[in-house]
XYZ file of C-alpha atoms in Angstrom:
757
model
C 118.712 59.605 117.379
C 116.284 58.631 114.643
C 112.473 58.425 114.471
C 109.962 59.828 116.971
C 109.285 58.589 120.479
C 105.891 58.889 122.191
C 105.331 62.427 123.449
C 104.542 61.273 127.005
C 106.290 57.983 127.835
C 104.725 55.715 130.412
C 106.598 54.819 133.587
C 109.203 52.163 132.922
C 109.595 53.142 129.246
C 112.848 55.000 129.887
C 115.009 55.757 126.885
C 117.961 53.785 128.231
C 118.147 50.065 128.802
C 120.380 47.680 130.778
C 123.463 49.115 132.532
C 124.560 51.354 129.655
C 125.399 54.955 130.469
C 122.852 57.573 129.441
C 123.455 61.174 128.382
C 120.310 63.290 128.344
C 120.434 66.468 126.290
C 117.809 68.809 127.697
C 116.379 71.879 126.025
C 114.487 73.619 128.845
C 114.540 77.415 128.728
C 113.406 78.233 132.281
C 112.630 76.893 135.734
C 109.118 75.708 134.777
C 110.468 73.573 131.927
C 113.351 72.257 134.073
C 110.839 71.211 136.725
C 108.712 69.453 134.114
C 111.728 67.503 132.815
C 112.789 66.561 136.364
C 109.266 65.317 137.122
C 109.249 63.341 133.874
C 112.557 61.652 134.799
C 111.262 60.877 138.261
C 108.069 59.319 136.906
C 110.116 57.141 134.537
C 112.578 56.222 137.299
C 115.468 57.067 134.974
C 118.839 58.240 136.310
C 120.975 59.698 133.500
C 124.718 59.664 134.032
C 124.728 63.260 132.742
C 122.119 65.908 131.942
C 123.639 68.422 129.535
C 122.384 71.380 127.516
C 122.010 70.796 123.780
C 124.802 73.260 123.041
C 128.015 74.147 124.764
C 131.501 72.815 125.521
C 130.176 70.293 128.092
C 128.713 68.131 125.314
C 131.975 68.010 123.356
C 133.994 67.038 126.475
C 131.473 64.379 127.503
C 131.316 62.791 124.031
C 135.110 62.636 123.887
C 135.340 60.786 127.206
C 132.318 58.483 127.129
C 132.356 54.782 126.020
C 130.964 54.025 122.534
C 127.947 52.117 123.903
C 126.766 55.176 125.857
C 123.214 56.070 124.904
C 122.338 59.631 123.937
C 118.811 61.016 123.901
C 117.181 64.427 124.260
C 114.066 65.961 125.808
C 112.188 69.220 125.553
C 108.869 70.667 126.649
C 106.342 71.172 123.861
C 103.674 73.807 124.486
C 100.355 73.362 122.729
C 97.972 76.143 121.739
C 94.662 76.316 123.569
C 92.082 73.850 122.251
C 89.255 75.587 120.379
C 86.514 73.713 118.517
C 88.509 70.499 118.809
C 91.642 72.018 117.198
C 94.899 73.328 118.586
C 95.963 76.028 116.142
C 97.697 79.352 116.646
C 95.279 82.190 115.930
C 95.685 85.893 115.270
C 94.257 86.615 118.739
C 97.242 84.753 120.199
C 99.636 86.939 118.232
C 97.805 90.136 119.176
C 98.308 89.161 122.818
C 102.051 89.173 122.011
C 102.433 85.658 123.389
C 103.666 82.769 121.261
C 101.533 79.842 122.478
C 104.129 77.362 121.190
C 107.000 79.046 123.062
C 105.407 81.078 125.868
C 107.628 83.243 128.121
C 108.407 82.058 131.652
C 105.658 84.148 133.296
C 103.025 82.644 131.003
C 104.429 79.135 131.497
C 103.666 79.391 135.222
C 100.163 80.656 134.507
C 99.505 77.909 131.946
C 100.633 75.200 134.373
C 98.166 76.511 136.964
C 95.175 76.823 134.609
C 95.779 74.500 131.611
C 98.476 71.955 132.525
C 97.487 69.725 129.585
C 99.115 72.263 127.246
C 102.636 71.279 128.408
C 104.023 67.937 127.203
C 107.516 66.477 127.477
C 108.745 64.988 124.204
C 111.769 62.727 123.958
C 113.994 61.892 120.999
C 114.617 58.333 119.903
C 117.897 57.287 121.518
C 121.112 56.301 119.749
C 124.523 55.106 120.916
C 127.610 57.265 120.592
C 129.091 54.628 118.261
C 126.064 54.789 115.939
C 126.179 58.577 115.908
C 129.895 58.586 115.052
C 129.229 56.200 112.155
C 126.515 58.510 110.767
C 128.677 61.602 111.358
C 131.356 60.590 108.853
C 134.065 62.862 110.288
C 133.124 66.199 108.679
C 132.994 69.174 111.082
C 132.421 69.060 114.829
C 131.022 65.798 116.212
C 129.358 67.627 119.112
C 127.662 70.039 116.688
C 126.483 67.078 114.596
C 124.998 65.357 117.687
C 123.298 68.596 118.717
C 121.706 68.992 115.275
C 120.591 65.362 115.216
C 119.039 65.793 118.661
C 117.040 68.817 117.523
C 115.846 67.007 114.401
C 114.796 63.974 116.452
C 112.990 66.224 118.942
C 111.217 67.951 116.053
C 110.037 64.550 114.790
C 108.760 63.620 118.243
C 107.002 66.972 118.556
C 105.369 66.486 115.133
C 103.982 63.155 116.315
C 102.291 65.166 119.080
C 101.266 68.290 117.134
C 100.574 66.697 113.743
C 102.688 66.052 110.668
C 101.276 69.134 108.961
C 103.862 71.039 111.004
C 106.837 69.254 109.475
C 109.137 72.102 108.420
C 112.697 72.239 107.081
C 115.383 74.100 108.993
C 118.745 75.636 108.025
C 117.986 74.958 104.373
C 120.458 77.345 102.752
C 123.256 76.224 105.069
C 122.534 72.560 104.303
C 122.560 73.217 100.545
C 125.813 75.198 100.725
C 127.459 72.455 102.807
C 126.880 69.948 99.997
C 130.048 69.071 98.022
C 127.908 68.520 94.909
C 126.477 72.034 95.200
C 129.925 73.590 95.624
C 131.098 71.716 92.546
C 128.071 73.019 90.582
C 128.838 76.594 91.665
C 132.495 76.215 90.644
C 131.539 74.847 87.221
C 128.993 77.639 86.709
C 131.534 80.271 87.752
C 133.886 78.958 85.071
C 131.183 79.031 82.379
C 130.052 82.556 83.298
C 133.643 83.815 83.744
C 133.035 84.716 87.398
C 135.151 84.057 90.453
C 133.862 81.267 92.681
C 133.103 83.690 95.558
C 131.087 85.894 93.163
C 129.101 82.934 91.865
C 128.559 81.625 95.414
C 127.362 85.035 96.633
C 124.911 85.463 93.746
C 123.606 81.922 94.187
C 123.044 82.511 97.902
C 121.125 85.699 97.080
C 118.922 83.700 94.696
C 118.376 81.049 97.380
C 117.456 83.764 99.900
C 114.713 84.916 97.536
C 113.424 81.393 96.985
C 113.676 79.475 100.244
C 110.443 79.353 102.230
C 111.567 79.505 105.870
C 108.588 77.585 107.192
C 107.322 77.929 110.739
C 104.344 76.136 112.323
C 102.975 79.452 113.584
C 103.054 80.988 110.099
C 101.282 77.901 108.719
C 98.449 78.389 111.222
C 98.275 82.162 110.770
C 98.235 82.063 106.957
C 95.499 79.427 107.010
C 93.464 81.588 109.367
C 94.039 84.767 107.346
C 93.079 83.209 104.001
C 90.274 80.942 105.167
C 87.599 83.606 104.366
C 88.626 83.285 100.703
C 87.038 79.839 100.530
C 85.484 78.677 103.824
C 82.099 80.339 103.287
C 81.801 79.931 99.521
C 81.841 76.142 99.136
C 80.966 72.935 100.847
C 84.087 70.786 100.358
C 83.599 67.177 99.290
C 86.930 65.383 99.212
C 87.397 61.853 97.949
C 89.898 60.756 100.574
C 89.841 57.016 99.916
C 93.327 57.091 98.415
C 94.955 59.304 101.043
C 95.976 56.337 103.195
C 98.100 54.967 100.372
C 99.586 58.400 99.729
C 100.539 58.718 103.384
C 102.295 55.351 103.221
C 104.190 56.434 100.084
C 105.127 59.656 101.866
C 106.913 57.682 104.581
C 109.627 56.853 102.046
C 109.278 59.364 99.191
C 108.339 62.965 98.556
C 104.967 63.619 96.948
C 104.484 66.198 94.196
C 100.849 67.328 94.127
C 99.803 68.520 90.646
C 96.226 69.850 90.783
C 94.015 71.232 88.063
C 93.840 75.028 88.292
C 90.539 76.846 88.016
C 90.586 79.257 90.963
C 92.832 81.276 93.244
C 91.249 79.201 96.036
C 92.709 75.895 94.754
C 95.833 75.806 97.001
C 93.845 76.958 100.045
C 91.252 74.214 99.660
C 93.848 71.528 99.000
C 95.896 72.668 102.019
C 92.867 72.353 104.301
C 91.989 68.883 102.996
C 95.558 67.636 103.489
C 95.892 69.265 106.923
C 92.657 67.622 108.029
C 94.258 64.268 107.182
C 97.560 65.232 108.857
C 99.775 65.476 105.787
C 102.899 67.635 105.994
C 102.440 71.150 104.657
C 103.227 71.308 100.945
C 105.825 73.695 99.584
C 103.653 75.495 97.026
C 105.356 77.074 94.025
C 103.575 80.182 92.766
C 104.290 83.101 90.482
C 105.858 86.354 91.624
C 102.632 88.118 90.618
C 101.046 86.757 93.820
C 103.726 88.294 96.045
C 101.202 90.682 97.616
C 102.356 92.850 100.519
C 101.988 92.257 103.449
C 100.624 88.716 102.993
C 103.669 87.598 100.979
C 106.042 87.741 103.971
C 103.755 85.491 105.994
C 103.111 83.264 102.974
C 106.822 82.673 102.471
C 107.121 81.551 106.087
C 104.189 79.192 105.521
C 105.680 77.309 102.589
C 104.876 79.451 99.541
C 107.831 79.596 97.136
C 107.535 82.646 94.897
C 109.307 82.065 91.596
C 109.834 84.236 88.559
C 107.388 83.826 85.708
C 110.345 83.530 83.344
C 113.965 82.569 84.078
C 115.392 83.551 80.692
C 119.125 82.842 80.590
C 119.718 83.415 84.313
C 121.863 80.354 85.015
C 122.448 81.412 88.627
C 118.718 81.476 89.352
C 118.180 78.144 87.597
C 120.933 76.528 89.683
C 119.458 77.890 92.913
C 115.958 76.642 92.074
C 117.217 73.236 90.909
C 119.263 72.723 94.081
C 116.449 73.899 96.340
C 113.895 71.536 94.814
C 116.430 68.702 94.889
C 117.060 69.346 98.581
C 113.329 69.313 99.396
C 112.812 66.038 97.521
C 115.829 64.451 99.203
C 114.412 65.376 102.630
C 110.920 64.119 101.663
C 109.214 67.496 101.811
C 106.175 67.566 99.570
C 105.790 69.964 96.647
C 102.778 71.439 94.887
C 102.390 73.483 91.744
C 99.975 73.988 88.864
C 101.314 72.602 85.581
C 98.923 74.646 83.463
C 100.893 77.776 84.386
C 97.728 79.687 85.310
C 94.019 79.292 85.902
C 92.026 77.692 83.122
C 90.108 80.358 81.195
C 87.884 77.840 79.428
C 87.111 75.381 82.253
C 89.051 72.453 80.790
C 92.689 71.579 81.388
C 95.236 73.770 79.622
C 98.392 72.342 78.001
C 100.964 71.559 80.706
C 104.280 73.306 81.126
C 107.329 71.156 81.776
C 109.941 73.432 83.393
C 109.450 72.591 87.074
C 108.790 68.950 86.248
C 112.190 68.858 84.540
C 113.884 70.021 87.751
C 112.304 67.355 89.963
C 112.938 64.697 87.309
C 116.595 65.691 87.245
C 116.801 65.384 91.039
C 115.553 61.793 90.797
C 117.689 60.957 87.756
C 120.833 62.218 89.528
C 120.062 60.248 92.673
C 119.279 63.232 94.909
C 116.091 61.334 95.802
C 115.394 57.637 95.271
C 112.005 58.498 93.804
C 109.143 60.966 94.028
C 105.479 60.378 93.258
C 103.391 62.714 91.132
C 99.878 63.031 92.568
C 97.253 64.262 90.060
C 94.476 66.189 91.833
C 91.138 67.266 90.335
C 89.529 70.347 91.918
C 86.090 71.032 90.450
C 83.597 73.736 91.435
C 79.833 73.947 91.081
C 80.283 77.682 90.555
C 83.072 80.261 90.682
C 82.647 84.005 91.028
C 85.944 84.746 89.282
C 84.761 83.104 86.053
C 83.128 86.343 84.881
C 86.479 88.164 84.971
C 88.180 85.319 83.106
C 85.393 85.331 80.502
C 85.979 89.046 79.968
C 89.657 88.289 79.313
C 88.583 85.752 76.670
C 86.688 88.532 74.949
C 89.862 90.627 74.805
C 89.632 92.416 78.164
C 92.752 93.118 80.210
C 93.546 90.978 83.258
C 93.294 92.916 86.510
C 96.618 92.979 88.351
C 96.746 91.207 91.716
C 97.283 93.481 94.713
C 95.967 94.285 98.178
C 92.857 96.027 96.797
C 92.213 93.110 94.465
C 92.589 90.670 97.388
C 90.106 92.606 99.533
C 87.595 92.675 96.684
C 88.079 88.952 96.040
C 87.572 88.138 99.730
C 84.378 90.211 99.875
C 82.939 88.278 96.946
C 83.570 84.965 98.705
C 81.372 85.590 101.748
C 78.239 83.845 100.450
C 77.892 80.140 99.663
C 77.685 79.258 95.973
C 77.818 75.470 95.960
C 80.175 72.539 96.346
C 83.807 71.972 95.440
C 84.976 68.429 94.693
C 88.589 67.441 95.512
C 89.657 64.084 94.097
C 93.028 62.323 94.085
C 94.028 60.171 91.130
C 96.443 57.231 91.084
C 99.987 58.523 91.853
C 102.737 58.180 89.251
C 106.315 57.127 90.097
C 108.800 59.573 88.629
C 111.540 56.966 88.472
C 109.352 54.487 86.606
C 108.132 57.193 84.236
C 111.715 58.242 83.451
C 112.690 54.677 82.621
C 116.039 52.899 83.129
C 118.861 55.343 83.743
C 116.509 58.328 83.797
C 117.725 59.399 80.303
C 120.443 61.295 82.151
C 122.666 61.739 79.089
C 119.973 62.021 76.425
C 118.140 65.386 76.533
C 115.747 64.426 73.726
C 114.709 61.212 75.462
C 114.356 63.121 78.755
C 112.149 65.746 77.082
C 109.922 63.066 75.560
C 109.619 61.296 78.915
C 108.624 64.597 80.574
C 105.964 65.231 77.948
C 104.521 61.748 78.416
C 104.609 62.215 82.192
C 102.771 65.542 82.093
C 100.296 64.135 79.606
C 99.606 61.137 81.847
C 99.048 63.435 84.836
C 96.453 65.382 82.805
C 94.735 62.159 81.698
C 94.514 60.957 85.307
C 93.129 64.308 86.475
C 90.442 64.140 83.801
C 89.643 60.549 84.717
C 88.659 61.459 88.310
C 87.068 64.855 87.548
C 83.349 64.512 88.276
C 80.650 65.753 85.913
C 78.857 68.291 88.100
C 75.148 69.054 87.925
C 76.095 72.598 86.834
C 78.144 71.186 83.945
C 75.255 69.042 82.744
C 72.720 71.877 82.904
C 74.973 74.297 81.005
C 75.702 71.536 78.474
C 71.949 71.273 77.903
C 71.294 75.020 77.578
C 74.319 75.855 75.421
C 73.334 73.142 72.948
C 70.177 74.965 71.804
C 71.784 78.227 70.746
C 69.589 81.221 71.758
C 66.433 79.246 72.502
C 64.847 79.014 75.922
C 63.762 75.639 77.316
C 61.019 74.697 79.704
C 61.916 72.707 82.773
C 60.573 69.578 81.089
C 62.701 70.191 77.989
C 65.812 70.673 80.124
C 65.087 67.359 81.833
C 64.523 65.764 78.437
C 68.132 66.622 77.512
C 69.566 65.735 80.914
C 68.075 62.274 81.407
C 69.865 60.502 78.512
C 73.111 62.257 79.493
C 72.776 61.000 83.063
C 71.945 57.505 81.779
C 75.072 57.569 79.582
C 77.279 58.544 82.552
C 75.769 55.766 84.657
C 76.250 53.185 81.889
C 79.898 54.160 81.501
C 80.499 54.288 85.283
C 81.869 57.831 84.955
C 82.233 60.045 88.055
C 79.420 62.554 88.427
C 77.412 64.487 90.973
C 74.263 64.594 88.869
C 71.990 62.665 91.229
C 70.431 65.981 92.242
C 69.049 66.133 88.680
C 66.916 63.021 89.151
C 63.952 65.133 90.247
C 62.211 68.180 88.863
C 62.926 70.052 92.107
C 66.631 69.220 91.832
C 66.876 70.520 88.255
C 65.033 73.687 89.235
C 67.423 74.176 92.169
C 70.476 74.053 89.876
C 68.835 76.419 87.363
C 67.905 78.850 90.142
C 71.488 78.794 91.472
C 72.779 79.683 88.004
C 70.126 82.395 87.715
C 71.287 83.882 91.041
C 74.760 84.315 89.520
C 73.255 85.823 86.326
C 74.430 82.917 84.175
C 70.889 81.807 83.364
C 67.883 84.016 82.690
C 64.352 82.919 83.586
C 61.243 84.212 81.830
C 58.087 83.703 83.888
C 55.526 85.745 81.911
C 54.127 82.837 79.913
C 52.378 79.560 80.648
C 55.438 78.199 82.476
C 58.983 79.410 83.199
C 61.554 79.025 80.429
C 65.312 79.074 80.894
C 68.151 80.276 78.659
C 71.758 81.415 78.954
C 71.831 85.091 79.942
C 72.979 87.422 77.182
C 76.732 87.961 77.458
C 77.207 84.962 79.781
C 77.885 82.227 77.216
C 81.620 82.064 77.994
C 80.824 81.725 81.710
C 78.358 78.910 81.000
C 80.911 77.278 78.685
C 83.473 77.318 81.536
C 81.220 75.095 83.649
C 80.289 72.884 80.692
C 83.919 72.448 79.665
C 84.948 71.070 83.052
C 83.118 67.869 82.108
C 83.131 67.514 78.323
C 86.301 65.397 78.200
C 84.091 62.522 79.405
C 81.969 62.900 76.245
C 84.689 63.497 73.620
C 85.013 59.861 72.488
C 81.257 59.689 72.032
C 81.252 62.942 70.055
C 84.049 61.746 67.759
C 82.236 58.428 67.221
C 79.120 60.292 66.063
C 81.151 62.279 63.532
C 82.911 59.145 62.324
C 79.585 57.440 61.602
C 78.703 60.218 59.157
C 81.773 59.499 57.018
C 82.084 56.829 54.328
C 82.543 53.253 55.700
C 85.912 52.790 54.002
C 87.208 56.060 55.480
C 85.995 55.768 59.058
C 89.228 54.795 60.837
C 91.200 57.373 58.842
C 88.591 59.987 59.777
C 88.877 58.975 63.435
C 92.623 59.625 63.340
C 92.164 62.924 61.489
C 89.752 64.098 64.183
C 92.214 63.050 66.891
C 94.897 65.191 65.249
C 92.480 68.063 64.731
C 91.449 68.138 68.408
C 94.768 67.271 70.069
C 95.408 70.868 71.121
C 92.084 70.932 72.961
C 91.837 67.500 74.598
C 94.184 64.907 76.094
C 93.824 61.768 74.002
C 95.487 58.507 75.100
C 98.014 56.725 72.875
C 96.702 55.645 69.478
C 96.066 52.032 70.452
C 94.050 53.053 73.537
C 92.233 55.730 71.561
C 91.286 53.166 68.933
C 89.973 50.754 71.595
C 87.977 53.472 73.402
C 86.510 54.770 70.155
C 85.619 51.283 68.985
C 83.651 50.738 72.216
C 81.704 53.963 71.612
C 81.002 53.071 67.980
C 79.691 49.669 69.020
C 77.344 51.311 71.518
C 75.937 53.319 68.616
C 75.878 50.457 66.086
C 77.449 46.993 66.543
C 77.830 46.772 62.745
C 79.294 50.266 62.360
C 82.364 49.231 60.327
C 80.311 48.085 57.343
C 77.015 49.935 57.871
C 76.490 52.042 54.726
C 74.291 54.606 56.470
C 75.646 55.901 59.760
C 72.808 58.390 59.971
C 70.335 55.593 60.710
C 72.342 54.566 63.800
C 72.385 58.167 65.040
C 68.628 58.485 64.543
C 68.145 55.425 66.727
C 70.340 56.700 69.548
C 68.889 58.045 72.799
C 71.712 60.544 73.279
C 73.757 62.608 70.803
C 76.456 64.953 72.078
C 78.818 65.936 69.240
C 77.316 69.348 68.544
C 77.074 70.224 72.239
C 80.607 69.048 73.019
C 82.725 70.002 70.002
C 80.972 72.830 68.192
C 82.539 75.821 69.985
C 86.072 74.448 69.489
C 85.561 73.621 65.823
C 83.815 76.946 65.206
C 86.876 78.736 66.609
C 89.089 76.639 64.334
C 86.821 77.537 61.407
C 87.256 81.262 62.082
C 91.061 80.897 62.151
C 91.062 78.658 59.047
C 88.954 81.086 57.021
C 91.128 84.059 57.964
C 94.203 82.090 56.905
C 92.533 81.045 53.628
C 92.041 84.662 52.510
C 95.401 85.905 53.756
C 98.242 86.467 51.237
C 100.681 83.582 51.842
C 103.755 85.830 51.925
C 102.309 88.128 54.616
C 103.774 87.352 58.089
C 101.368 86.779 60.966
C 101.679 88.823 64.157
C 99.742 86.672 66.623
C 98.158 89.424 68.744
C 96.928 91.301 65.680
C 95.723 88.072 64.086
C 93.785 87.077 67.210
C 92.154 90.528 67.291
C 91.184 90.034 63.644
C 89.686 86.609 64.418
C 87.645 88.131 67.251
C 86.156 90.766 64.974
C 85.437 88.456 62.031
C 84.137 85.776 64.403
C 81.569 88.244 65.759
C 80.410 88.941 62.205
C 80.142 85.203 61.462
C 78.097 84.760 64.639
C 75.689 87.506 63.632
C 75.349 85.864 60.221
C 74.436 82.547 61.858
C 77.607 80.775 60.669
C 78.729 80.039 64.240
C 76.622 78.249 66.813
C 77.068 80.574 69.783
C 79.184 83.293 71.450
C 81.130 80.696 73.462
C 83.290 80.059 70.380
C 84.520 83.697 70.428
C 87.244 82.928 72.948
C 90.779 84.244 72.633
C 92.084 81.050 74.196
C 90.219 78.888 71.659
C 91.565 81.030 68.813
C 95.092 80.620 70.257
C 94.678 76.825 70.330
C 93.487 76.911 66.708
C 96.580 78.920 65.757
C 98.766 76.256 67.435
C 96.970 73.609 65.396
C 97.568 75.575 62.210
C 101.231 76.011 63.110
C 101.490 72.270 63.702
C 100.151 71.808 60.156
C 102.765 74.291 58.867
C 100.110 76.852 57.888
C 101.345 79.903 59.835
C 104.815 80.839 58.602
C 104.883 82.771 55.272
C 105.297 80.717 52.108
C 104.457 80.398 48.424
C 101.241 79.608 46.582
C 101.289 75.992 47.804
C 100.719 77.441 51.309
C 97.606 79.262 50.098
C 96.251 75.984 48.682
C 96.957 74.160 51.947
C 95.196 76.887 53.913
C 92.140 76.660 51.659
C 92.090 72.874 52.105
C 92.248 73.365 55.890
C 89.238 75.711 55.775
C 87.313 73.289 53.538
C 88.051 70.493 56.006
C 86.646 72.586 58.881
C 83.514 73.465 56.923
C 82.911 69.765 56.251
C 83.244 68.787 59.927
C 81.001 71.652 61.073
C 78.402 70.610 58.473
C 78.334 67.133 60.021
C 77.924 68.672 63.488
C 74.924 70.638 62.248
C 73.459 67.418 60.823
C 73.876 65.693 64.224
C 72.190 68.643 65.927
C 69.230 68.384 63.569
C 68.943 64.619 64.161
C 69.068 65.215 67.918
C 66.325 67.845 67.734
C 64.126 65.609 65.576
C 64.612 62.648 67.894
C 63.407 64.789 70.796
C 60.398 65.823 68.661
C 61.614 69.398 68.495
C 61.732 71.557 65.399
C 64.720 73.858 65.297
C 63.737 77.199 66.808
C 60.213 76.086 67.810
C 59.127 74.499 71.101
C 57.311 71.178 70.776
């Protein structure tokens, strides 16, 4: 018994052929199902030599006595939920009626056959000979039990072909893992290392597996989707780029897929699940943090494929073994995985640095041969607007994160009941894990494995960025944040937007900015932002003027930042042009190093090629041109100040605090970040920073990582103080060039700084 058979075979398509004997394993639970199977056999004109139950001593006796060319198949009755709105899903109303529509009791079966006979379908497993089954069995355990299990698996496959592959679920997972000789050997080795007895280690590992394993059921999948749909169904219109899903489905026939989406909202996994279900992909096993184990939803979530894992494993070798074996099992059985490499929602709107722990486990499964390969699928999920951004912005200002719980969930759901725009779901080119690991998978070289993982995660991030569209909201906030505290008329906003849209079109970059072609479209986006209190509109003058609402700069920056990676090369090119001709390539590499904790740059050769293309757009003779300013003054679009200023301002705050700090004084990061927040506010009030969006705890943290990378954090001698002062001087120089670009941009648009034209 192997792949699926059609759910309702036509007459003459009987599972047996020729004169070979046929054993039919039937799984009917009552008289209605037995009658359906008998009618099915009659319609096919098939006469099995034996009809046996799936379990019981009769099967063992029959298999022992039958010739090897005897054909074995199986049949069961599949019950479909009632069709509603073109879908057959289990709903909460079905559960409240205390009737399982997929396994109705005998009384209801009779009623269904009278009123809705199309809900009952006979499914049949692909047949196999006894000889073929014995060859696959291998001699371990009971042959009859093996045949019974294979029959159930084959029936499940046939039923999935009828119900949809989104209901593909694993069964008897813990038992299958514990039956593996490799797993038992791992437990024995771990018991020796931890000085435990093998039974103790096995018991503790099983307990860890019990906590991890998501015992999926099709009903739970339907119910969880129905329960959580209000969290996203009303808020957004979903636009999914599904062109590549056909190729992914073909890959999934032979390999597991690991979906790695960007993470900006709690709604991300719900939206992705709906998109994949609509295209009949198997339900992903979604790995999420224990903090989302919210009673009573968590019990249902676990049965619908959510794997709750600890935020930190520490030195718990038992837990690590259980997780590693579980993920290896899922990959080997081609069950798809999903998690969010950033480790949490982005607080700034752009991708956060990836974490490698879970990726290491799936890479090890492939390297050890548990799975031939698995494909990483980068997914970009981008929102026009998000209500939860305000809370994340408050955290960036130093506020405490509100703990997830039932009250939090109810409040979140209430806030999602009105539409706030569009969400874009895009799938990038998948990445073969085996190819990314290289020959041998670096099995015996941990350093090479770690480097391969870093490159893999980096490439996933690059591919996500590549397909992330520039939304109309991102472009409008990019325009308004670039003018500090000034308000712009509708015409002035359009004056900034048009060259940006032209640049995106010239580069062939993904965007949804066509709505901004017209005055009405720009006004519609501004009004939507005003409804969410991100933009303020003053209407008491000659015409309305628009500005970022006071206190909402971090929210506006979140939307802007979702798109600025598309403009980073251009921004760097503008800065490079303002350096001396002989120093321009060195300056380009210095800027790459300075911004590498904020953006995902390609390898140096690709970076050089991309930057060269941007420089040539600005000035074909850029390498020898003595005056880069002239090229900038002739450009229709300048972006450096709008794109990079908040990040470099945050770095400037950190650099200046380091420059005045005694070199021997240790740095406690939390206290230092608090200090940067306070001093940064003072610098903003003094006009030394461009806007409040630079006063972000996450941006300060990235700047601290940069300083640590430059060996400027740990205590040292007077040479450290000199290096810190040089770092601050470097930041002041770059920010000065950004200010110069801003002034050129304003002059080119015939605007004087601070005064409307």
